CSV table of C-alpha atoms and ligand atoms in Angstrom, one decimal:
chain,number,residue,atom,x,y,z
A,594,MET,CA,201.3,164.5,199.8
A,595,ALA,CA,199.1,161.3,199.2
A,596,LEU,CA,196.7,159.8,201.6
A,597,ILE,CA,198.3,156.3,201.9
A,598,VAL,CA,196.0,153.0,203.3
A,599,GLN,CA,198.6,150.4,205.4
A,600,LYS,CA,197.7,146.9,206.5
A,601,TYR,CA,199.9,145.1,208.8
A,602,GLY,CA,199.1,141.7,209.0
A,603,GLY,CA,199.0,139.5,212.4
A,604,THR,CA,202.7,138.7,212.1
A,605,SER,CA,203.5,142.0,211.4
A,606,VAL,CA,202.4,143.0,214.9
A,607,GLY,CA,203.0,139.5,216.5
A,608,SER,CA,204.8,141.6,219.7
A,609,PRO,CA,205.3,145.2,221.0
A,610,GLU,CA,208.9,145.4,219.4
A,611,ARG,CA,207.1,144.6,216.3
A,612,ILE,CA,204.5,147.1,217.0
A,613,GLU,CA,206.8,149.8,217.6
A,614,ASN,CA,208.8,149.0,214.5
A,615,VAL,CA,205.0,149.3,212.6
A,616,ALA,CA,205.0,153.0,214.2
A,617,ARG,CA,208.5,153.6,213.2
A,618,ARG,CA,207.6,153.1,209.7
A,619,VAL,CA,204.2,154.9,209.6
A,620,ALA,CA,206.7,157.8,211.4
A,621,ARG,CA,209.1,157.5,208.2
A,622,TRP,CA,206.1,157.8,205.9
A,623,HIS,CA,204.3,160.7,207.5
A,624,ALA,CA,207.3,162.5,207.9
A,625,ARG,CA,207.7,163.0,204.0
A,626,GLY,CA,204.4,164.6,204.3
A,627,HIS,CA,201.8,161.4,203.5
A,628,GLN,CA,198.1,160.7,205.0
A,629,LEU,CA,198.3,157.8,206.6
A,630,VAL,CA,195.2,155.2,207.4
A,631,VAL,CA,196.6,152.3,209.2
A,632,VAL,CA,194.7,148.8,209.3
A,633,VAL,CA,196.2,146.5,211.6
A,634,SER,CA,195.1,142.1,212.3
A,635,ALA,CA,195.2,140.9,215.4
A,636,MET,CA,198.4,140.0,217.1
A,637,SER,CA,199.8,136.6,215.6
A,638,GLY,CA,198.1,133.4,216.7
A,639,GLU,CA,195.6,135.7,218.6
A,640,THR,CA,192.4,135.4,216.6
A,641,ASN,CA,192.8,131.1,216.8
A,642,ARG,CA,193.4,131.5,220.4
A,643,LEU,CA,190.0,133.1,220.6
A,644,ILE,CA,188.3,130.6,218.5
A,645,ALA,CA,189.5,127.8,220.3
A,646,LEU,CA,188.2,129.4,223.5
A,647,ALA,CA,185.2,129.6,221.9
A,648,LYS,CA,184.8,126.0,221.0
A,649,GLU,CA,185.2,125.2,224.8
A,650,ILE,CA,182.1,126.6,225.2
A,651,GLN,CA,180.0,125.8,222.3
A,652,GLU,CA,181.5,123.2,220.0
A,653,GLN,CA,179.8,125.4,216.9
A,654,PRO,CA,180.2,128.4,218.3
A,655,ASP,CA,177.1,130.9,218.1
A,656,PRO,CA,177.9,133.1,215.2
A,657,ARG,CA,177.1,136.4,216.4
A,658,GLU,CA,178.8,136.1,220.3
A,659,LEU,CA,181.5,134.4,218.3
A,660,ASP,CA,181.9,138.1,216.1
A,661,VAL,CA,181.7,139.9,219.3
A,662,MET,CA,184.7,137.9,221.1
A,663,VAL,CA,187.0,137.2,218.2
A,664,SER,CA,187.0,141.0,217.2
A,665,THR,CA,188.5,142.0,220.2
A,666,GLY,CA,191.8,140.2,219.0
A,667,GLU,CA,191.8,143.7,216.6
A,668,GLN,CA,190.7,146.0,218.7
A,669,VAL,CA,193.8,145.0,221.0
A,670,THR,CA,196.3,145.9,218.4
A,671,ILE,CA,195.0,149.5,217.4
A,672,GLY,CA,195.6,150.9,221.0
A,673,LEU,CA,198.8,149.2,221.1
A,674,LEU,CA,199.7,150.8,217.6
A,675,ALA,CA,198.0,154.2,218.6
A,676,MET,CA,200.2,154.3,221.8
A,677,ALA,CA,203.3,153.4,220.1
A,678,LEU,CA,202.7,156.1,217.6
A,679,LYS,CA,202.2,158.8,220.1
A,680,LYS,CA,205.1,157.8,221.5
A,681,VAL,CA,207.2,158.3,218.5
A,682,GLY,CA,205.6,161.9,218.2
A,683,LEU,CA,202.8,161.7,216.3
A,684,LYS,CA,199.3,162.2,216.8
A,685,ALA,CA,197.1,159.1,216.5
A,686,ARG,CA,193.8,157.8,217.1
A,687,SER,CA,192.5,154.4,217.3
A,688,TYR,CA,189.1,152.9,216.2
A,689,THR,CA,187.2,149.8,215.7
A,690,GLY,CA,184.8,148.8,212.6
A,691,ALA,CA,182.0,149.9,214.4
A,692,GLN,CA,183.4,153.3,215.5
A,693,VAL,CA,184.4,154.3,212.1
A,694,LYS,CA,181.1,152.4,210.5
A,695,ILE,CA,182.1,150.2,208.4
A,696,ILE,CA,178.8,149.0,207.7
A,697,THR,CA,178.7,145.4,206.5
A,698,ASP,CA,175.6,142.9,205.9
A,699,SER,CA,174.5,140.6,208.6
A,700,ALA,CA,176.3,138.0,208.0
A,701,PHE,CA,178.5,136.9,210.9
A,702,THR,CA,181.9,135.3,210.5
A,703,LYS,CA,182.2,136.5,206.6
A,704,ALA,CA,179.9,140.0,206.4
A,705,ARG,CA,180.5,141.8,203.3
A,706,ILE,CA,181.3,145.5,203.7
A,707,LEU,CA,178.5,147.4,202.4
A,708,LYS,CA,179.3,150.9,203.1
A,709,ILE,CA,181.8,153.1,205.2
A,710,ASP,CA,181.3,156.3,206.4
A,711,GLU,CA,184.6,158.3,206.2
A,712,GLU,CA,183.9,161.7,207.6
A,713,ARG,CA,185.4,160.9,210.8
A,714,LEU,CA,188.5,159.4,209.6
A,715,ARG,CA,188.8,162.6,207.4
A,716,ALA,CA,188.4,164.9,209.9
A,717,ASP,CA,191.2,163.4,211.8
A,718,LEU,CA,193.4,163.0,208.8
A,719,ASP,CA,192.8,166.7,208.0
A,720,ASP,CA,193.8,167.5,211.7
A,721,GLY,CA,197.0,165.6,211.2
A,722,CYS,CA,196.5,162.1,212.8
A,723,VAL,CA,197.6,159.0,212.1
A,724,VAL,CA,194.1,157.1,212.2
A,725,VAL,CA,194.5,153.6,213.0
A,726,VAL,CA,191.6,151.0,212.1
A,727,ALA,CA,190.8,147.7,213.4
A,728,GLY,CA,191.2,145.4,210.6
A,729,PHE,CA,188.6,141.9,210.2
A,730,GLN,CA,185.4,143.6,211.4
A,731,GLY,CA,182.5,146.0,211.0
A,732,VAL,CA,179.1,146.8,212.1
A,733,ASP,CA,175.5,145.7,210.7
A,734,GLU,CA,172.7,148.1,210.4
A,735,HIS,CA,171.1,146.7,213.4
A,736,GLY,CA,174.5,147.5,215.8
A,737,ASN,CA,175.8,144.4,215.6
A,738,ILE,CA,179.4,143.3,215.5
A,739,THR,CA,180.4,141.4,212.3
A,740,THR,CA,183.6,140.1,210.8
A,741,LEU,CA,184.8,139.6,207.6
A,742,GLY,CA,186.0,135.8,207.4
A,743,ARG,CA,189.7,134.7,208.4
A,744,GLY,CA,192.3,137.0,206.5
A,745,GLY,CA,189.4,139.8,206.4
A,746,SER,CA,192.0,142.7,207.4
A,747,ASP,CA,193.2,143.0,203.4
A,748,THR,CA,189.8,143.5,202.9
A,749,THR,CA,189.5,146.4,205.6
A,750,GLY,CA,192.4,147.8,203.8
A,751,VAL,CA,191.3,147.6,200.4
A,752,ALA,CA,187.7,149.0,201.2
A,753,LEU,CA,189.2,152.2,203.3
A,754,ALA,CA,191.8,153.0,200.9
A,755,ALA,CA,188.6,153.0,198.3
A,756,ALA,CA,186.3,155.1,200.3
A,757,LEU,CA,189.3,157.5,200.9
A,758,LYS,CA,190.2,157.3,197.2
A,759,ALA,CA,193.5,156.8,198.8
A,760,GLU,CA,196.8,156.8,196.3
A,761,GLU,CA,197.7,153.4,197.0
A,762,CYS,CA,196.8,150.2,199.9
A,763,GLN,CA,200.0,149.1,200.5
A,764,ILE,CA,199.9,145.2,202.4
A,765,TYR,CA,202.7,144.4,204.8
A,766,THR,CA,203.3,141.2,205.7
A,767,ASP,CA,205.9,138.5,206.1
A,768,VAL,CA,207.1,137.9,202.7
A,769,ASP,CA,208.6,141.3,200.2
A,770,GLY,CA,206.1,140.7,197.6
A,771,VAL,CA,204.3,138.0,195.3
A,772,TYR,CA,206.8,135.3,193.8
A,773,THR,CA,206.7,133.4,190.4
A,774,THR,CA,205.9,130.2,192.8
A,775,ASP,CA,206.8,129.0,196.0
A,776,PRO,CA,210.6,130.0,196.9
A,777,ARG,CA,210.6,126.8,199.3
A,778,ILE,CA,210.2,125.0,196.5
A,779,VAL,CA,212.4,126.9,193.9
A,780,PRO,CA,214.6,128.8,195.4
A,781,GLU,CA,215.1,131.1,192.4
A,782,ALA,CA,211.7,131.7,192.3
A,783,ARG,CA,211.8,135.4,191.7
A,784,ARG,CA,209.3,138.2,193.0
A,785,LEU,CA,207.7,140.0,190.4
A,786,LYS,CA,207.8,143.7,190.1
A,787,THR,CA,204.1,143.9,189.0
A,788,ILE,CA,201.4,141.3,188.6
A,789,THR,CA,197.7,141.8,186.8
A,790,PHE,CA,194.3,141.3,189.0
A,791,GLU,CA,193.8,138.7,187.3
A,792,GLU,CA,196.8,136.6,187.3
A,793,MET,CA,196.8,137.4,191.2
A,794,LEU,CA,193.5,135.9,191.6
A,795,GLU,CA,194.3,132.8,189.7
A,796,MET,CA,197.7,132.7,191.9
A,797,ALA,CA,195.6,133.4,195.2
A,798,SER,CA,192.6,130.9,194.3
A,799,LEU,CA,195.5,128.2,193.9
A,800,GLY,CA,197.2,128.6,196.8
A,801,SER,CA,199.8,131.4,196.8
A,802,ARG,CA,197.9,133.0,199.8
A,803,VAL,CA,199.4,136.3,200.3
A,804,LEU,CA,196.3,138.3,200.2
A,805,GLN,CA,192.5,137.0,201.0
A,806,ILE,CA,191.0,136.8,197.9
A,807,ARG,CA,188.1,138.8,198.3
A,808,SER,CA,190.3,142.0,198.8
A,809,VAL,CA,192.2,141.6,195.2
A,810,GLU,CA,188.2,141.0,194.3
A,811,PHE,CA,187.3,144.1,195.7
A,812,ALA,CA,190.5,146.1,194.9
A,813,GLY,CA,189.9,145.3,191.0
A,814,LYS,CA,186.2,146.2,191.1
A,815,TYR,CA,186.9,149.7,193.0
A,816,LYS,CA,190.1,150.4,190.8
A,817,VAL,CA,192.4,150.4,194.4
A,818,ARG,CA,195.8,150.4,193.3
A,819,LEU,CA,197.3,147.6,195.6
A,820,ARG,CA,201.1,147.0,197.1
A,821,VAL,CA,202.1,143.9,198.7
A,822,LEU,CA,205.5,144.5,200.4
A,823,SER,CA,207.4,143.0,203.9
A,824,SER,CA,207.2,144.8,207.1
A,825,PHE,CA,210.7,143.1,207.7
A,826,GLU,CA,212.6,145.0,205.0
A,827,ASP,CA,213.3,149.1,204.7
A,828,GLU,CA,213.8,148.6,201.2
A,829,GLY,CA,211.9,147.4,198.3
A,830,ASP,CA,208.7,148.1,196.1
A,831,GLY,CA,207.1,144.9,196.6
A,832,THR,CA,204.5,143.7,194.0
A,833,LEU,CA,202.4,146.2,192.7
A,834,ILE,CA,198.8,144.2,191.3
A,835,THR,CA,198.1,146.1,188.0
A,836,PHE,CA,195.2,146.3,185.4
A,837,GLU,CA,195.9,144.8,182.5
A,838,GLU,CA,194.8,148.0,180.5
A,839,ASP,CA,197.5,150.0,182.0
A,840,GLU,CA,200.0,148.4,181.3
A,841,ASN,CA,202.5,150.0,179.0
A,842,MET,CA,204.9,147.8,179.3
A,843,GLU,CA,206.2,144.2,178.1
A,844,GLN,CA,204.6,141.9,179.7
A,845,ALA,CA,205.9,138.3,180.6
A,846,ILE,CA,203.6,135.6,178.8
A,847,ILE,CA,203.7,133.7,182.3
A,848,SER,CA,203.7,135.0,185.5
A,849,GLY,CA,204.1,131.8,187.5
A,850,ILE,CA,203.4,128.2,188.8
A,851,ALA,CA,200.6,127.8,191.1
A,852,PHE,CA,199.9,124.5,192.8
A,853,ASN,CA,197.9,123.6,195.3
A,854,ARG,CA,197.7,120.3,197.6
A,855,ASP,CA,194.1,120.7,199.2
A,856,GLU,CA,191.8,118.6,196.5
A,857,ALA,CA,190.8,115.4,196.0
A,858,LYS,CA,189.5,113.6,192.6
A,859,ILE,CA,186.4,111.5,192.6
A,860,THR,CA,185.5,109.4,189.2
A,861,ILE,CA,181.8,107.4,188.8
A,862,LEU,CA,182.5,104.8,186.1
A,863,GLY,CA,180.3,103.7,183.5
A,864,VAL,CA,178.0,106.7,183.9
A,865,PRO,CA,175.0,106.5,181.1
A,866,ASP,CA,174.8,108.9,178.1
A,867,ARG,CA,171.4,111.1,178.8
A,868,PRO,CA,170.4,114.2,179.2
A,869,GLY,CA,170.7,115.7,182.7
A,870,ILE,CA,173.0,113.6,184.2
A,871,ALA,CA,175.9,116.0,185.1
A,872,TYR,CA,173.1,117.5,187.0
A,873,GLN,CA,171.9,114.4,188.7
A,874,ILE,CA,175.6,114.0,190.2
A,875,LEU,CA,176.7,117.4,190.7
A,876,GLY,CA,173.4,118.9,191.9
A,877,PRO,CA,173.4,117.0,195.0
A,878,ILE,CA,176.7,117.8,195.9
A,879,GLY,CA,175.8,121.8,195.4
A,880,ASP,CA,173.1,121.2,197.6
A,881,ALA,CA,175.6,119.7,200.4
A,882,ASN,CA,177.4,123.2,200.2
A,883,VAL,CA,180.3,121.5,198.4
A,884,ASP,CA,182.0,123.5,195.7
A,885,VAL,CA,183.5,121.5,192.6
A,886,ASP,CA,186.5,122.8,191.0
A,887,MET,CA,187.2,120.5,188.0
A,888,ILE,CA,185.6,118.1,185.9
A,889,VAL,CA,186.0,115.8,183.0
A,890,GLN,CA,183.7,114.6,181.2
A,891,ASN,CA,183.9,112.1,178.2
A,892,VAL,CA,181.3,109.7,176.4
A,893,GLY,CA,183.3,106.4,175.1
A,894,TYR,CA,182.1,104.1,172.1
A,895,ASP,CA,179.9,102.3,174.4
A,896,GLY,CA,177.5,105.3,175.6
A,897,LEU,CA,178.8,105.4,178.8
A,898,THR,CA,181.2,108.0,180.3
A,899,ASP,CA,183.6,108.3,183.4
A,900,PHE,CA,182.6,111.4,185.0
A,901,SER,CA,185.4,112.9,187.3
A,902,PHE,CA,185.8,116.3,189.3
A,903,THR,CA,187.5,117.4,192.4
A,904,VAL,CA,186.9,119.3,195.1
A,905,HIS,CA,188.8,120.3,198.5
A,906,ARG,CA,190.2,117.6,200.7
A,907,ASN,CA,187.9,118.5,203.9
A,908,ASP,CA,184.6,117.6,202.1
A,909,TYR,CA,185.8,114.6,200.6
A,910,GLN,CA,184.2,112.1,203.0
A,911,LYS,CA,181.3,114.0,202.9
A,912,THR,CA,181.1,114.3,198.6
A,913,LEU,CA,181.4,110.5,198.7
A,914,LYS,CA,178.4,109.9,201.2
A,915,THR,CA,176.4,112.2,199.4
A,916,LEU,CA,177.3,110.2,195.8
A,917,GLU,CA,176.6,107.0,197.4
A,918,PRO,CA,172.4,106.8,196.5
A,919,VAL,CA,173.3,109.0,193.3
A,920,VAL,CA,175.6,106.4,192.1
A,921,LYS,CA,172.9,103.3,192.1
A,922,HIS,CA,169.9,105.7,191.5
A,923,ILE,CA,171.9,106.6,188.0
A,924,GLN,CA,172.9,103.1,187.3
A,925,ALA,CA,176.8,103.9,187.3
A,926,ARG,CA,179.2,101.0,187.8
A,927,GLY,CA,181.0,102.5,190.3
A,928,ILE,CA,183.3,105.2,192.1
A,929,ILE,CA,186.9,105.2,192.4
A,930,SER,CA,188.5,108.0,194.3
A,931,GLY,CA,191.8,109.8,196.1
A,932,ASP,CA,193.2,112.5,197.7
A,933,LYS,CA,196.7,111.9,197.1
A,934,ILE,CA,196.5,114.3,193.8
A,935,ALA,CA,197.9,118.0,193.5
A,936,LYS,CA,196.7,120.7,191.1
A,937,VAL,CA,199.9,122.7,189.5
A,938,SER,CA,198.7,125.6,187.1
A,939,VAL,CA,201.2,127.9,184.8
A,940,VAL,CA,199.3,131.3,184.8
A,941,GLY,CA,199.9,134.2,182.8
A,942,VAL,CA,197.7,137.0,180.8
A,943,GLY,CA,200.3,136.3,177.6
A,944,MET,CA,198.2,133.1,176.9
A,945,ARG,CA,196.0,135.3,175.7
A,946,SER,CA,198.2,136.0,172.7
A,947,HIS,CA,200.7,133.4,172.6
A,948,ALA,CA,200.3,129.9,171.2
A,949,GLY,CA,202.0,127.1,172.3
A,950,ILE,CA,202.1,127.6,175.9
A,951,ALA,CA,199.9,124.2,176.5
A,952,SER,CA,202.2,121.8,174.6
A,953,THR,CA,205.1,123.4,176.3
A,954,ALA,CA,203.6,122.6,179.6
A,955,PHE,CA,203.0,119.1,178.4
A,956,ARG,CA,205.6,118.4,176.8
A,957,THR,CA,207.8,119.7,180.1
A,958,LEU,CA,205.5,116.7,182.0
A,959,ALA,CA,206.1,114.2,179.8
A,960,GLU,CA,210.2,114.8,179.4
A,961,GLU,CA,209.9,113.8,183.7
A,962,GLY,CA,207.6,110.8,183.1
A,963,ILE,CA,204.6,112.5,185.1
A,964,ASN,CA,201.5,111.6,184.2
A,965,ILE,CA,198.3,114.1,183.9
A,966,GLU,CA,195.0,113.1,185.6
A,967,MET,CA,193.3,116.0,184.6
A,968,ILE,CA,193.7,119.2,182.7
A,969,SER,CA,191.5,122.4,182.4
A,970,THR,CA,192.0,125.8,180.7
A,971,SER,CA,190.9,129.1,181.2
A,972,GLU,CA,192.4,132.5,179.4
A,973,ILE,CA,194.9,132.8,181.2
A,974,LYS,CA,195.8,129.7,183.2
A,975,ILE,CA,196.4,126.2,182.3
A,976,SER,CA,195.9,123.2,185.2
A,977,VAL,CA,196.8,119.9,185.6
A,978,VAL,CA,196.2,117.3,188.3
A,979,ILE,CA,199.0,114.8,188.9
A,980,ASP,CA,199.9,112.6,191.3
A,981,GLU,CA,200.8,113.9,194.9
A,982,LYS,CA,204.3,112.7,195.0
A,983,TYR,CA,205.4,114.8,192.1
A,984,THR,CA,204.2,118.3,193.1
A,985,GLU,CA,207.7,119.7,193.6
A,986,LEU,CA,209.4,118.0,190.5
A,987,ALA,CA,206.1,119.7,188.1
A,988,VAL,CA,206.5,123.1,189.7
A,989,ARG,CA,210.2,123.0,189.2
A,990,VAL,CA,210.4,122.1,185.8
A,991,LEU,CA,207.4,123.8,184.5
A,992,HIS,CA,209.1,126.9,186.3
A,993,LYS,CA,212.4,126.7,184.7
A,994,ALA,CA,210.5,125.5,181.2
A,995,PHE,CA,208.7,128.9,181.3
A,996,ASN,CA,212.2,130.8,182.2
A,997,LEU,CA,210.7,131.8,185.4
A,998,ASP,CA,213.9,132.4,186.9
A,999,GLN,CA,215.5,134.6,184.3
A,1000,ALA,CA,214.6,138.5,185.5
A,1001,SER,CA,212.3,139.8,182.7
B,199,LIG,N1,192.8,138.1,212.7
B,199,LIG,C1,192.0,137.9,211.2
B,199,LIG,C2,192.5,136.4,211.0
B,199,LIG,O1,193.5,135.7,211.6
B,199,LIG,C3,191.8,138.8,210.1
B,199,LIG,C4,193.3,138.9,209.8
B,199,LIG,O2,194.6,138.6,210.2
B,199,LIG,O3,193.5,139.3,208.4
B,199,LIG,O4,191.9,135.9,210.3
B,200,MG,MG1,196.6,137.6,206.0
């Protein structure tokens, strides 16, 4: 007998029929003798609907009040699921985040979980109950309702698994696992049986949006066994997120090709080469709350440098505005910029011990005549910025070059 936390996302609980499906799945696990804590999201589309409603009253909704109302989406689902569980003959009890006592800080709309009081849940579990908990929400030390940021139910699941020392946290979603790349672009993409936490973080932040990044970080920190599975299939082991140190089998060198079309590139031309220049450029951007991703600068023979970096497309215009006075002040020659770019990344822990990955990637792109505008690397990934129109081609040829279509 094991204690298992299962989390079901919005599409998995998108209608009463689907909620009854979830109840049947939970019942099967329960029948095998497991104790179950089930975390649910709001029904699909509901959180968006609630946010839109708030915006009809206030363009920038008051964060505290927004959390009060947006958290109701999940409250509906827990009640419905507990009913469905009772209907199939199980003992079940539902709780909001505040009822459990999922204590968070007071950062409304993006709160962090500080601690969980798991006593009440334990008593229910020992009593044979399935416990249903609202994802995405908590309560601060003053009793205010908080939410954990979009996609936050994943984090609720992982945090409960950590607090209860669960055997496994299973994230049920509308895909059956983590793939070597987006199957809509490469039909030969394969589901990975395992992927390490670090790779998963790279894949997630690079645009393979299966799990909320914060939940992956949390699971890594508290050593929670995390698995992604489909709620629409009865079979299948999904993808297990592993810790590199307990990998005993031969690990693939490259796990996947990630891509991201959410960035824009900015180049400041003819920047004088002197100490403090990078700070003069990037300081104001940081102050404007804009995150910078890739950065490239290299001093030319004339003592001037072109300084390029990328930001999220949502921050593109704001960044250009911020830079106007900066460019004048540092006496650079001007700015060129564009948002028709894509970042494509080759990800794999095997890079640490295998040479030649970068040259294979660059040769593959060269053979297709794809120009690389920027390059950045870490221990386990190589990213390139290319013209957006070549995104799909680049992903396809890289996927093939690293034999990702072949079962390992
Ligand atoms: N319902 C919330 C959202 O849509 C939380 C979640 O689904 O994880 O972001
Ligand atoms: Mg989600």
